[in-house]
CSV table of C-alpha atoms in Angstrom, one decimal:
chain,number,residue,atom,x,y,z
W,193,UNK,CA,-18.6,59.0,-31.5
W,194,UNK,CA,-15.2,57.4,-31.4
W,195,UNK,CA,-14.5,54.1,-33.4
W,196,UNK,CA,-12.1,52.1,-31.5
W,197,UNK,CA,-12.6,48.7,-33.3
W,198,UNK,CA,-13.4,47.6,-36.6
W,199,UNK,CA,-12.9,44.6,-39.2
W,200,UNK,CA,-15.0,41.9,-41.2
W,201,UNK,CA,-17.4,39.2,-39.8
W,202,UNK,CA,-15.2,36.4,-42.2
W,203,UNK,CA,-12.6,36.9,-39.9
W,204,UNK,CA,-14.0,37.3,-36.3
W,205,UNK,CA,-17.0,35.7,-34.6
W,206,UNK,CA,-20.1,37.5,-32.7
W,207,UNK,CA,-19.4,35.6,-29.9
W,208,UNK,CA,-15.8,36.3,-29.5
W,209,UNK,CA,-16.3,40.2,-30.3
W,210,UNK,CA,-18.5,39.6,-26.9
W,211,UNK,CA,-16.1,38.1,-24.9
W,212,UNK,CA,-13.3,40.8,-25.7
W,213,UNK,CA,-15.3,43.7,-25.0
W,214,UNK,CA,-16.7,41.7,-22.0
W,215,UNK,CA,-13.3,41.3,-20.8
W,216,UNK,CA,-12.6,45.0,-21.1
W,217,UNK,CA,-16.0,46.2,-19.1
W,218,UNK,CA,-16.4,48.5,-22.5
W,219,UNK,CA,-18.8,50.8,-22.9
W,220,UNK,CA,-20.6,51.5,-26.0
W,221,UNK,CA,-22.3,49.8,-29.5
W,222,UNK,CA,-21.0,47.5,-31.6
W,223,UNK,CA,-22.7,47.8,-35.5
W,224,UNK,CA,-22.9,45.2,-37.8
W,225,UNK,CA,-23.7,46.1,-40.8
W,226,UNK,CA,-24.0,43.8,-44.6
W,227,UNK,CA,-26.4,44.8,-47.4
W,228,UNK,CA,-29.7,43.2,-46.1
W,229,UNK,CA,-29.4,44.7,-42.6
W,230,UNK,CA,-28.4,46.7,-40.1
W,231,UNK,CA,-28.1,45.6,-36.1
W,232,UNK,CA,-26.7,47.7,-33.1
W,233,UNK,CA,-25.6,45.9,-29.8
W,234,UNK,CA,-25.6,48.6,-27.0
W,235,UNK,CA,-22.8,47.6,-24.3
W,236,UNK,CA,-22.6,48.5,-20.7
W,237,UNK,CA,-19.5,48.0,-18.4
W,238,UNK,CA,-19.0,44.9,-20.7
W,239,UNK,CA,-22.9,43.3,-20.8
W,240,UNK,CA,-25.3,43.3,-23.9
W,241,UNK,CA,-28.4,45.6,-22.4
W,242,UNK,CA,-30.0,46.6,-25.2
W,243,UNK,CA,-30.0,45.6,-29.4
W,244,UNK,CA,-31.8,47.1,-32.4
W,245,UNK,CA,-32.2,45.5,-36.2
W,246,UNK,CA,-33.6,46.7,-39.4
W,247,UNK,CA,-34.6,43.0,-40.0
W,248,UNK,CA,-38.0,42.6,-40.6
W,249,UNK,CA,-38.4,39.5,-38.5
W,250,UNK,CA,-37.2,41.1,-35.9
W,251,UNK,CA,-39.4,43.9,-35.3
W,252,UNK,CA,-41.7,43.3,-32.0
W,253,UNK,CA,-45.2,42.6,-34.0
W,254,UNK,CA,-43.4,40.1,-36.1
W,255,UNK,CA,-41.4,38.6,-33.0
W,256,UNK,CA,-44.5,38.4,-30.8
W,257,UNK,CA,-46.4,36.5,-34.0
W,258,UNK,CA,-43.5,34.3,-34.6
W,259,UNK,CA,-43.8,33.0,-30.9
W,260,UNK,CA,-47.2,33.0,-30.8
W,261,UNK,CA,-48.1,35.2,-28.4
W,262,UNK,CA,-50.6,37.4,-30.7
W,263,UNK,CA,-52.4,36.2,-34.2
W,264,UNK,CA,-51.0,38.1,-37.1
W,265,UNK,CA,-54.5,39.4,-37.9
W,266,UNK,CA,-55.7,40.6,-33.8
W,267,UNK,CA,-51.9,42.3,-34.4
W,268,UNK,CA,-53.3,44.0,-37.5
W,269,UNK,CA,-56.6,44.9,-36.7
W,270,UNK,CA,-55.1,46.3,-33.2
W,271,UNK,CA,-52.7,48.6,-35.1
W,272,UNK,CA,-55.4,49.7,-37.7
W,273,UNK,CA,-57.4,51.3,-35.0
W,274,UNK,CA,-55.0,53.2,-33.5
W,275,UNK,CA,-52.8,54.5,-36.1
W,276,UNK,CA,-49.4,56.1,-35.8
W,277,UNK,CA,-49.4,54.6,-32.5
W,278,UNK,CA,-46.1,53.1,-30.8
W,279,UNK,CA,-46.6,48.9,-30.8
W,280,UNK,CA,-46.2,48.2,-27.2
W,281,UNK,CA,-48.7,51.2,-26.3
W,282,UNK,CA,-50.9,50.1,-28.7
W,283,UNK,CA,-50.9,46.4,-27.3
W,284,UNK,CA,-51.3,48.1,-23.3
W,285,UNK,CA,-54.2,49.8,-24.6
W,286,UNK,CA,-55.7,47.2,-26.4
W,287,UNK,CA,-55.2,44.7,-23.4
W,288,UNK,CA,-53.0,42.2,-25.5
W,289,UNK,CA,-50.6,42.4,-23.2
W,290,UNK,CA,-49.9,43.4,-19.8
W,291,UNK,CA,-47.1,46.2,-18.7
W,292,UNK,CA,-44.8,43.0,-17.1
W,293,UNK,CA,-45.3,40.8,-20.4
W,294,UNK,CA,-44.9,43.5,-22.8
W,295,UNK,CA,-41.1,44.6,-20.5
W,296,UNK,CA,-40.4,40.6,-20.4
W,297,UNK,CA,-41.2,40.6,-24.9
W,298,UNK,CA,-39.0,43.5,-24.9
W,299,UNK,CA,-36.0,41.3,-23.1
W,300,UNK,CA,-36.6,38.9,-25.6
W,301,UNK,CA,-36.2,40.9,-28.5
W,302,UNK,CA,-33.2,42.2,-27.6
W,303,UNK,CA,-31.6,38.4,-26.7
W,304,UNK,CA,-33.1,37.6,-30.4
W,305,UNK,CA,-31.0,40.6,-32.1
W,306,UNK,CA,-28.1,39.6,-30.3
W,307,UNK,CA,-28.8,35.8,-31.8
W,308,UNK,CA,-29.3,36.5,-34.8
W,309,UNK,CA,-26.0,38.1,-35.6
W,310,UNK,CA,-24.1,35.3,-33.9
W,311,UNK,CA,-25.1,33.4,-37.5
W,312,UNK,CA,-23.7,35.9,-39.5
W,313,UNK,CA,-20.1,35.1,-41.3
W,314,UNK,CA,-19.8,37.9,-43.4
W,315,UNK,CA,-20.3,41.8,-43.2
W,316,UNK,CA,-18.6,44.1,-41.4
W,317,UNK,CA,-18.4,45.5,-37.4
W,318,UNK,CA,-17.5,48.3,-35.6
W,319,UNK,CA,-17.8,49.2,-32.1
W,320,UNK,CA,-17.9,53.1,-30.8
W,321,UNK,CA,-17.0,53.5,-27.5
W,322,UNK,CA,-18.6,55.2,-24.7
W,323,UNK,CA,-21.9,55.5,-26.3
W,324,UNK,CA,-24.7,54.4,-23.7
W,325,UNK,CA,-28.1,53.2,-24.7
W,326,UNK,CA,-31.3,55.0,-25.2
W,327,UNK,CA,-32.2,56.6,-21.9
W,328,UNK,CA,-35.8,55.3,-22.4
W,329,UNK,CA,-35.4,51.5,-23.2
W,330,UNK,CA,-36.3,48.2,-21.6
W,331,UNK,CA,-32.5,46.6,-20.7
W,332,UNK,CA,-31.7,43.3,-20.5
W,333,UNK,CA,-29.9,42.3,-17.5
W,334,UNK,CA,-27.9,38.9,-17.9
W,335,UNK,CA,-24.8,37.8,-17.5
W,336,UNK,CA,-22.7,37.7,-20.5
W,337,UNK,CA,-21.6,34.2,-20.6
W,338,UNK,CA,-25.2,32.6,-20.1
W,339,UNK,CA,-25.9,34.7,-23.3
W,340,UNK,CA,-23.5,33.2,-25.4
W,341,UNK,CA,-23.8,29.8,-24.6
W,342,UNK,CA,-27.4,30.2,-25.5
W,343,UNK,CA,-26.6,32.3,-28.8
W,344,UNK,CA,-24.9,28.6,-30.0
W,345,UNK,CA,-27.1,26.5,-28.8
W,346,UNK,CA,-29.6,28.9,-31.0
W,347,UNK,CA,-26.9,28.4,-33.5
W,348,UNK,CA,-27.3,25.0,-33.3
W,349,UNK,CA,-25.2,24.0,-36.3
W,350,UNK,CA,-23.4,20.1,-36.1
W,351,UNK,CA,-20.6,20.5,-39.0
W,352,UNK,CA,-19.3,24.1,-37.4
W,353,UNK,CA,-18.8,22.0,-34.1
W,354,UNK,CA,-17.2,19.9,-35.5
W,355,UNK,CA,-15.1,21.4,-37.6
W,356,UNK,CA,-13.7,23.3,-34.1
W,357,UNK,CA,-12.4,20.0,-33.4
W,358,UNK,CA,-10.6,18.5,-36.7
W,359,UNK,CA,-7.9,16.9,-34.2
W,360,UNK,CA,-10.1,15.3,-31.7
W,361,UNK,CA,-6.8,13.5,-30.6
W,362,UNK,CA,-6.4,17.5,-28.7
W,363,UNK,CA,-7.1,17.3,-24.8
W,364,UNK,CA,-9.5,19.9,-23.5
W,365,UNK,CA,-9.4,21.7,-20.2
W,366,UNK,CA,-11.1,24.2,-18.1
W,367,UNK,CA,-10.4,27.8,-18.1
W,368,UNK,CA,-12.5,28.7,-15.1
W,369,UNK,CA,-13.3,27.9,-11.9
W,370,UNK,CA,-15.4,25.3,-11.1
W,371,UNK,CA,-17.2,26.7,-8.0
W,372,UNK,CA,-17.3,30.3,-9.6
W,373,UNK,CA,-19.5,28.3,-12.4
W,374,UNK,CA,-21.7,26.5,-10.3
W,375,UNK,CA,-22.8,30.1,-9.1
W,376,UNK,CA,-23.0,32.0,-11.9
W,377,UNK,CA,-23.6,29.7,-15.5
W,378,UNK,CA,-27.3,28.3,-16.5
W,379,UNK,CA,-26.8,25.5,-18.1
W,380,UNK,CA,-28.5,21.7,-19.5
W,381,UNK,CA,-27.7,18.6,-17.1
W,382,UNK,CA,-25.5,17.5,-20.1
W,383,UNK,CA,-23.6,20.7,-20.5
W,384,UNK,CA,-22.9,20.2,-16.9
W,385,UNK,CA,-22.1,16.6,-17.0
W,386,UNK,CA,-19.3,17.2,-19.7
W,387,UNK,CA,-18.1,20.3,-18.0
W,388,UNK,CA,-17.1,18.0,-15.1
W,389,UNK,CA,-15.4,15.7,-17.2
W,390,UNK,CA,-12.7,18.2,-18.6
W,391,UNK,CA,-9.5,17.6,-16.8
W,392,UNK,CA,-6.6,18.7,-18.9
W,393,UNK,CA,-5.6,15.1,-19.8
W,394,UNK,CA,-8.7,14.0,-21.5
W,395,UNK,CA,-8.9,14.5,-25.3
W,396,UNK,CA,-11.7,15.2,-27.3
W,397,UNK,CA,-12.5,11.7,-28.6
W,398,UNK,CA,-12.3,10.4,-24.9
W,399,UNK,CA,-14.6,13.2,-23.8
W,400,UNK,CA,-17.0,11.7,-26.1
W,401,UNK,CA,-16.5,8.3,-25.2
W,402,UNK,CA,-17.1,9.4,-21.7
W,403,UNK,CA,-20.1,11.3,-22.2
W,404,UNK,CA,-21.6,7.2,-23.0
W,405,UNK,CA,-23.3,8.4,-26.8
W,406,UNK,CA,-23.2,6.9,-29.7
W,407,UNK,CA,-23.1,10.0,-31.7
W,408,UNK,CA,-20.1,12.3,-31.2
W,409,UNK,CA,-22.1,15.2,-32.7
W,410,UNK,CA,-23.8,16.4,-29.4
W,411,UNK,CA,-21.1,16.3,-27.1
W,412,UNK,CA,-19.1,18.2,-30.1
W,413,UNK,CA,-21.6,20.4,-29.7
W,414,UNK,CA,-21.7,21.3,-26.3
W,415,UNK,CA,-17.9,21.5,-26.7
W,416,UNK,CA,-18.4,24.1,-29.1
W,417,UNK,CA,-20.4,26.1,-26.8
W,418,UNK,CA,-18.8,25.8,-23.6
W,419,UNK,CA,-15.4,26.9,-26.0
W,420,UNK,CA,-17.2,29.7,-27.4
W,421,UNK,CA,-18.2,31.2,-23.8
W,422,UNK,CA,-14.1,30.7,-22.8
W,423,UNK,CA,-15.4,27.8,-19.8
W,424,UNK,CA,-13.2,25.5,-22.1
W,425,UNK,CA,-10.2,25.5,-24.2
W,426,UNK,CA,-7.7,23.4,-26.2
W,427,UNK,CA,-4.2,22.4,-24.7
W,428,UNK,CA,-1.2,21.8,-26.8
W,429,UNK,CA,-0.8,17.9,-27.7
W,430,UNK,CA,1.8,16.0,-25.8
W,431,UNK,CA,4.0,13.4,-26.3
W,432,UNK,CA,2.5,9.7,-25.7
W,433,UNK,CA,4.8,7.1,-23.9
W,434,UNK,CA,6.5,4.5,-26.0
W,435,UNK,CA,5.2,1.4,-26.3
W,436,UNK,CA,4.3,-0.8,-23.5
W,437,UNK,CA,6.5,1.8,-21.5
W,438,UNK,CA,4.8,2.3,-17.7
W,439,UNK,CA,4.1,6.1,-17.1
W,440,UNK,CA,6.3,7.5,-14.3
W,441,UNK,CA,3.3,8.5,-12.1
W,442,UNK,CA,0.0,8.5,-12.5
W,443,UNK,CA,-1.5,11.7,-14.3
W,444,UNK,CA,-2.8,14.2,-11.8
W,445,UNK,CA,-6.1,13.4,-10.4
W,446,UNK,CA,-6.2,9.6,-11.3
W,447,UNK,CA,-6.7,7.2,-8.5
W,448,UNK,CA,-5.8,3.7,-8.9
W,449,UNK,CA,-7.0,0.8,-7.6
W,450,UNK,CA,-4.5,-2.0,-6.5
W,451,UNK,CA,-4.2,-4.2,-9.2
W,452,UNK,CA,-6.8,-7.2,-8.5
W,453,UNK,CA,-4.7,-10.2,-9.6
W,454,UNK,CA,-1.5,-8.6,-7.6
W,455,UNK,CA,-2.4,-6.9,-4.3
W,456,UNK,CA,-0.7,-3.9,-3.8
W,457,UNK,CA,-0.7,-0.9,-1.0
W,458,UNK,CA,-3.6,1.5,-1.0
W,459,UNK,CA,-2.9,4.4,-3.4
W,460,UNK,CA,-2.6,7.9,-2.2
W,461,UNK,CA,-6.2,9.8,-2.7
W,462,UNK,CA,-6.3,13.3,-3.4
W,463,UNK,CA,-9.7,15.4,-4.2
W,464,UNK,CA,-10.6,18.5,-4.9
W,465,UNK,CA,-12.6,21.1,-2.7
W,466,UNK,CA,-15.9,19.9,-1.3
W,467,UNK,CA,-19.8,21.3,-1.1
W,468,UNK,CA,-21.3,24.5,-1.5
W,469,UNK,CA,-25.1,26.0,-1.4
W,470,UNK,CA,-25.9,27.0,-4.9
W,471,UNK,CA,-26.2,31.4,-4.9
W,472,UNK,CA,-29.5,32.5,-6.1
W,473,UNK,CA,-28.9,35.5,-8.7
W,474,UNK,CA,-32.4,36.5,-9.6
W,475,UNK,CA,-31.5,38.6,-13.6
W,476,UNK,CA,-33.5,37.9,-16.6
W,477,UNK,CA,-31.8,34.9,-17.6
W,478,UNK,CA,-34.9,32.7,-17.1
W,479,UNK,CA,-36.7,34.9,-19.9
W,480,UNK,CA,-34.2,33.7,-22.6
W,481,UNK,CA,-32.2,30.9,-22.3
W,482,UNK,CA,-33.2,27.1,-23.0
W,483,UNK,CA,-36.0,25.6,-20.8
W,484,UNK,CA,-34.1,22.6,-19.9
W,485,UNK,CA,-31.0,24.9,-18.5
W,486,UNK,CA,-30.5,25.6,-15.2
W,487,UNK,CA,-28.0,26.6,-12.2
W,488,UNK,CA,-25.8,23.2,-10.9
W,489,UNK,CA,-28.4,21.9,-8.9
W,490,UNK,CA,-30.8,24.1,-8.8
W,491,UNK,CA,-33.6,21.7,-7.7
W,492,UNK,CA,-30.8,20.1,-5.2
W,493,UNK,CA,-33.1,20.1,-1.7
W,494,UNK,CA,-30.3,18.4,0.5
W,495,UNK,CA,-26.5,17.5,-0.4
W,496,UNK,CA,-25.3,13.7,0.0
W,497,UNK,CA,-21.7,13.1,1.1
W,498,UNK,CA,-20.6,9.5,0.6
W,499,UNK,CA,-17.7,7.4,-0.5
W,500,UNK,CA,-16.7,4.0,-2.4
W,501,UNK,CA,-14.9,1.3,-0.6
W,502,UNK,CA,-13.1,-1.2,-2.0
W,503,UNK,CA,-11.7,-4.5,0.4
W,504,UNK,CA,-8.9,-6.0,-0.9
W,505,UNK,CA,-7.0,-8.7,1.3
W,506,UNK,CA,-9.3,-7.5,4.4
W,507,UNK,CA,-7.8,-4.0,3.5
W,508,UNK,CA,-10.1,-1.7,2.8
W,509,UNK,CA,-9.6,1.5,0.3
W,510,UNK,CA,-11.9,4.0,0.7
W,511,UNK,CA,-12.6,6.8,-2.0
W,512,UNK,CA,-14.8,10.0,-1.1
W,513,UNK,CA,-16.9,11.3,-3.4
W,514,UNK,CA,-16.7,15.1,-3.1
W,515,UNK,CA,-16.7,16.2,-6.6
W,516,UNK,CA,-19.2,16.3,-9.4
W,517,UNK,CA,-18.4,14.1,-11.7
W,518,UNK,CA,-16.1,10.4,-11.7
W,519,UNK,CA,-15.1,7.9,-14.2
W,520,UNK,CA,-14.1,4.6,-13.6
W,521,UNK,CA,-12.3,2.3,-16.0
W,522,UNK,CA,-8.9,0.3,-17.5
W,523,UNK,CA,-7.6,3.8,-19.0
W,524,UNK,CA,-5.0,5.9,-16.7
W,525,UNK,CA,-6.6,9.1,-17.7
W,526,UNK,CA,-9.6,7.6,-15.4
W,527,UNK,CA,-10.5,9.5,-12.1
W,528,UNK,CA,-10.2,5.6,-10.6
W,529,UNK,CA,-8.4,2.9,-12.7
W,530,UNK,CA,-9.0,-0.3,-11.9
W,531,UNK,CA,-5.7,-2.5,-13.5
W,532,UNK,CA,-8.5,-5.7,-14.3
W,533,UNK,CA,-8.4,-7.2,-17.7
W,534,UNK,CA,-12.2,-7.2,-17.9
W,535,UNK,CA,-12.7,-3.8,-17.6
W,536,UNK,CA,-13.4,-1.5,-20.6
W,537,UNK,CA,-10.6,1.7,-21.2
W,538,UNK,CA,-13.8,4.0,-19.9
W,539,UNK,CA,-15.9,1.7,-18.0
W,540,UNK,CA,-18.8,3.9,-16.2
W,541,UNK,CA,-19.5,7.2,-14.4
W,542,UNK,CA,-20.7,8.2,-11.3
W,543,UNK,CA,-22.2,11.6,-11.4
W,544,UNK,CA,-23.8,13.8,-8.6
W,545,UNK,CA,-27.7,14.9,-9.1
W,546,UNK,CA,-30.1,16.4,-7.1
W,547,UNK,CA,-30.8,13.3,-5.4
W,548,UNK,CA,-27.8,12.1,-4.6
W,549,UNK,CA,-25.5,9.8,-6.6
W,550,UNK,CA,-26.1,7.6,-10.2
W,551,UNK,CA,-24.2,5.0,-11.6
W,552,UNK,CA,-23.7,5.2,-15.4
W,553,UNK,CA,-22.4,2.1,-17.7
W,554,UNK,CA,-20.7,3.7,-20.5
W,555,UNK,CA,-21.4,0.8,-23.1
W,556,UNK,CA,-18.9,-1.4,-21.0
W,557,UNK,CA,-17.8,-4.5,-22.7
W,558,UNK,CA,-18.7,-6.8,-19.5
W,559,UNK,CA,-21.5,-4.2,-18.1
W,560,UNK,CA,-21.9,-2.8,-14.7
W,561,UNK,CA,-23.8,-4.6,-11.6
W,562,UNK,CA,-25.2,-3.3,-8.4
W,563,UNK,CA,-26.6,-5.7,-5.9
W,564,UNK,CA,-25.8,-8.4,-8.5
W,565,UNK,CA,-28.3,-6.9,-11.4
W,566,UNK,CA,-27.1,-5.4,-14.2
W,567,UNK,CA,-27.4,-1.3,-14.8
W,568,UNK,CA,-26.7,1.5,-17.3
W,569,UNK,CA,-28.4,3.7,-15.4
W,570,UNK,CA,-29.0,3.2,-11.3
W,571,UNK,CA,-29.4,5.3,-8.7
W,572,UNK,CA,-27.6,4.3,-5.9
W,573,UNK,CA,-28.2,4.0,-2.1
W,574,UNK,CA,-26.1,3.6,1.1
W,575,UNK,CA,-24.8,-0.3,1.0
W,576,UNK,CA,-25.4,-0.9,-2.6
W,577,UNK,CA,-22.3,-3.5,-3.7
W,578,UNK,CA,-20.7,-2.2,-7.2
W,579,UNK,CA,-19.2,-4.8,-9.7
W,580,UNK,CA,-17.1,-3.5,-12.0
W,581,UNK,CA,-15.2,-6.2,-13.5
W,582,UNK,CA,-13.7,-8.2,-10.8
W,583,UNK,CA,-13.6,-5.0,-8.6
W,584,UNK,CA,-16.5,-5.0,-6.1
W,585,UNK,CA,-16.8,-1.2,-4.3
W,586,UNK,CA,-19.5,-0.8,-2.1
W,587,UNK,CA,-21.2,2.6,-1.4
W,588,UNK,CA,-21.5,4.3,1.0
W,589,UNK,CA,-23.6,7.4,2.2
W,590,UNK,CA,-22.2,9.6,5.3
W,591,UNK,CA,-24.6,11.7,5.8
W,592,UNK,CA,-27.0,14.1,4.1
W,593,UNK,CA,-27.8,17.5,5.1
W,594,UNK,CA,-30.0,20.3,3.5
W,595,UNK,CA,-29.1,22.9,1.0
């Protein structure tokens, strides 16, 4: 076997060890090794397919008790009468489980090895290349990036997030493409609903602000994950404006709406690229990851195009809404800034679902109204009138059609 990589787990992370041999497409199994245990990854063309640990807790019998899928006791007595057996033909025979559950357990187990090392900080790695796996195993088929966003959200640990993020003054972008994603990642509605906030202006602190919690923690969180899978990244800090100096253009992908006390010509609108039908990837990612995490619009059973329009001295303004995700508020790093003196720096969001369009008050100072009632949450519908401020913008559906 030829060892190609090796160092210490204090200075390199599980998940980025992934990612770099992911990027390659390499071939082989990656050892970590510290006094208490011993776990192999086995690699092919760059995926995780199959893991093994000397960890005690990670054995099958022990992993199929922890989730409760067998008693300790029927696992036991089961063994005891057929001794020397192997576990999963023992538990076929004894009608514990079936041949699909016992291939789907054996996914798990190997997501589970994989997880566990992703907590380990110290010990020491080394990856031999062009070693396959066992010829005989169960493999895991999933795609690489799904598995390490769910390794950290196993992880699960608030003060590492945020010590990722000491400067949170650091704006944050995305380093893939957006409709590649939509295809391809499995993730919660609120890993989604950040990722469609990063922009390359935004910092951290406004990303939190943005995401309407009171708690940074989470959204540091999710952060933390979506950095750890390379979706996101950190750009370099730049230079604010002097004081009460006006920006010479509005940052790139900011629309602004004509100041309200001083009419002023409709801006120019520009947007990004528009719908797509979700791709259905049938792999065992279903079997491991969080519950709650799922393809962009996964349950999406039609797609709603509409738009905003705003009159203004019998002009109107009119604002599509093809993308996923827009904020509204004072601030110039807003996807539409309204110039009104009553309305907070981040103001609300209007995100796509599954069923259309919501409208989401971001703990405004003066709130948000539709139809004259005031929301922090509301779903809206074609002809609903929008007060923000003194900006009124009335929505508008053009027309839905099916996925």
């Amino acid at each position: 076997m030829l060892k190609i990589l090796e160092g210490s787990l204090d200075r390199f992370e599980v998940p980025d060890l992934l990612s770099f041999l992911g990027t390659g497409g390499r071939t082989g199994v990656l050892v970590f090794e510290r006094p208490d245990r011993e776990s192999k990854v086995f690699l092919r063309e760059g995926r995780p397919v199959f893991a093994t640990s000397t960890g005690e807790e990670l054995r099958f019998g022990s992993m199929l008790v922890r989730l409760g899928k067998v008693r300790a006791e029927v696992l036991e007595r089961a063994l005891k009468r057929q001794p020397g057996g192997r576990i999963g033909q023992v538990l076929l025979s004894e009608k514990i489980l079936t041949e699909q559950e016992l291939a789907a357990f054996l996914k798990v187990q190997v997501s589970e090895v994989i997880f566990d090392a992703f907590g380990w900080n110290e010990g020491a790695f080394s990856f031999f290349d062009d070693v396959p796996p066992p010829a005989t195993v169960v493999t895991l088929e999933m795609d690489l990036l799904n598995l390490i966003i769910e390794g950290m959200r196993r992880l699960d640990d608030p003060a590492r997030a945020e010590a990722a993020f000491p400067d949170r003054d650091r704006a944050v972008e995305a380093l893939v493409n957006s409709e590649r994603l939509k295809r391809s990642a499995v993730l919660t509605d609120e890993e989604w609903r950040l990722f469609f906030l990063l922009d390359g202006r935004r910092s951290v602190s406004e990303i939190c602000r943005l995401m309407g919690t009171s708690d940074d923690r989470p959204t540091l969180q999710i952060l933390s994950r979506l950095r750890a899978a390379r979706f996101v990244g950190l750009v370099a800090p730049r230079g604010a404006p002097p004081p009460g100096a006006a920006p010479k253009s509005q940052p790139a992908g900011t629309q602004k709406l004509p100041d309200l006390k001083q009419p002023e010509r409709p801006p120019t609108v520009e947007f990004s690229s528009g719908m797509f039908a979700p791709l259905r990837v049938e792999d065992d990612t279903n079997k491991i990851v969080d519950k709650n995490a799922a393809r962009y619009l996964a349950k999406a059973t039609r797609v709603t195009v509409s738009r905003l329009i705003l009159t203004t001295g019998g002009v109107e303004t009119s604002f599509p809404l093809i993308r996923d995700s827009y904020t509204l508020g004072r601030h110039r790093n807003n996807d539409i800034a309204i110039a009104d003196a009553k309305v907070s720096s981040f103001h609300a969001r209007i995100d796509r679902t599954s069923d259309g369009f919501v409208l989401v008050d971001l703990k405004s100072r003066n709130g948000c109204w539709v139809n004259g009632r005031r929301v922090e949450n509301a779903p809206l519908t074609t002809g609903d009138e929008i007060r923000v401020g003194s900006a009124i913008l009335v929505y508008k559906v053009e027309y839905t059609s099916s996925v």
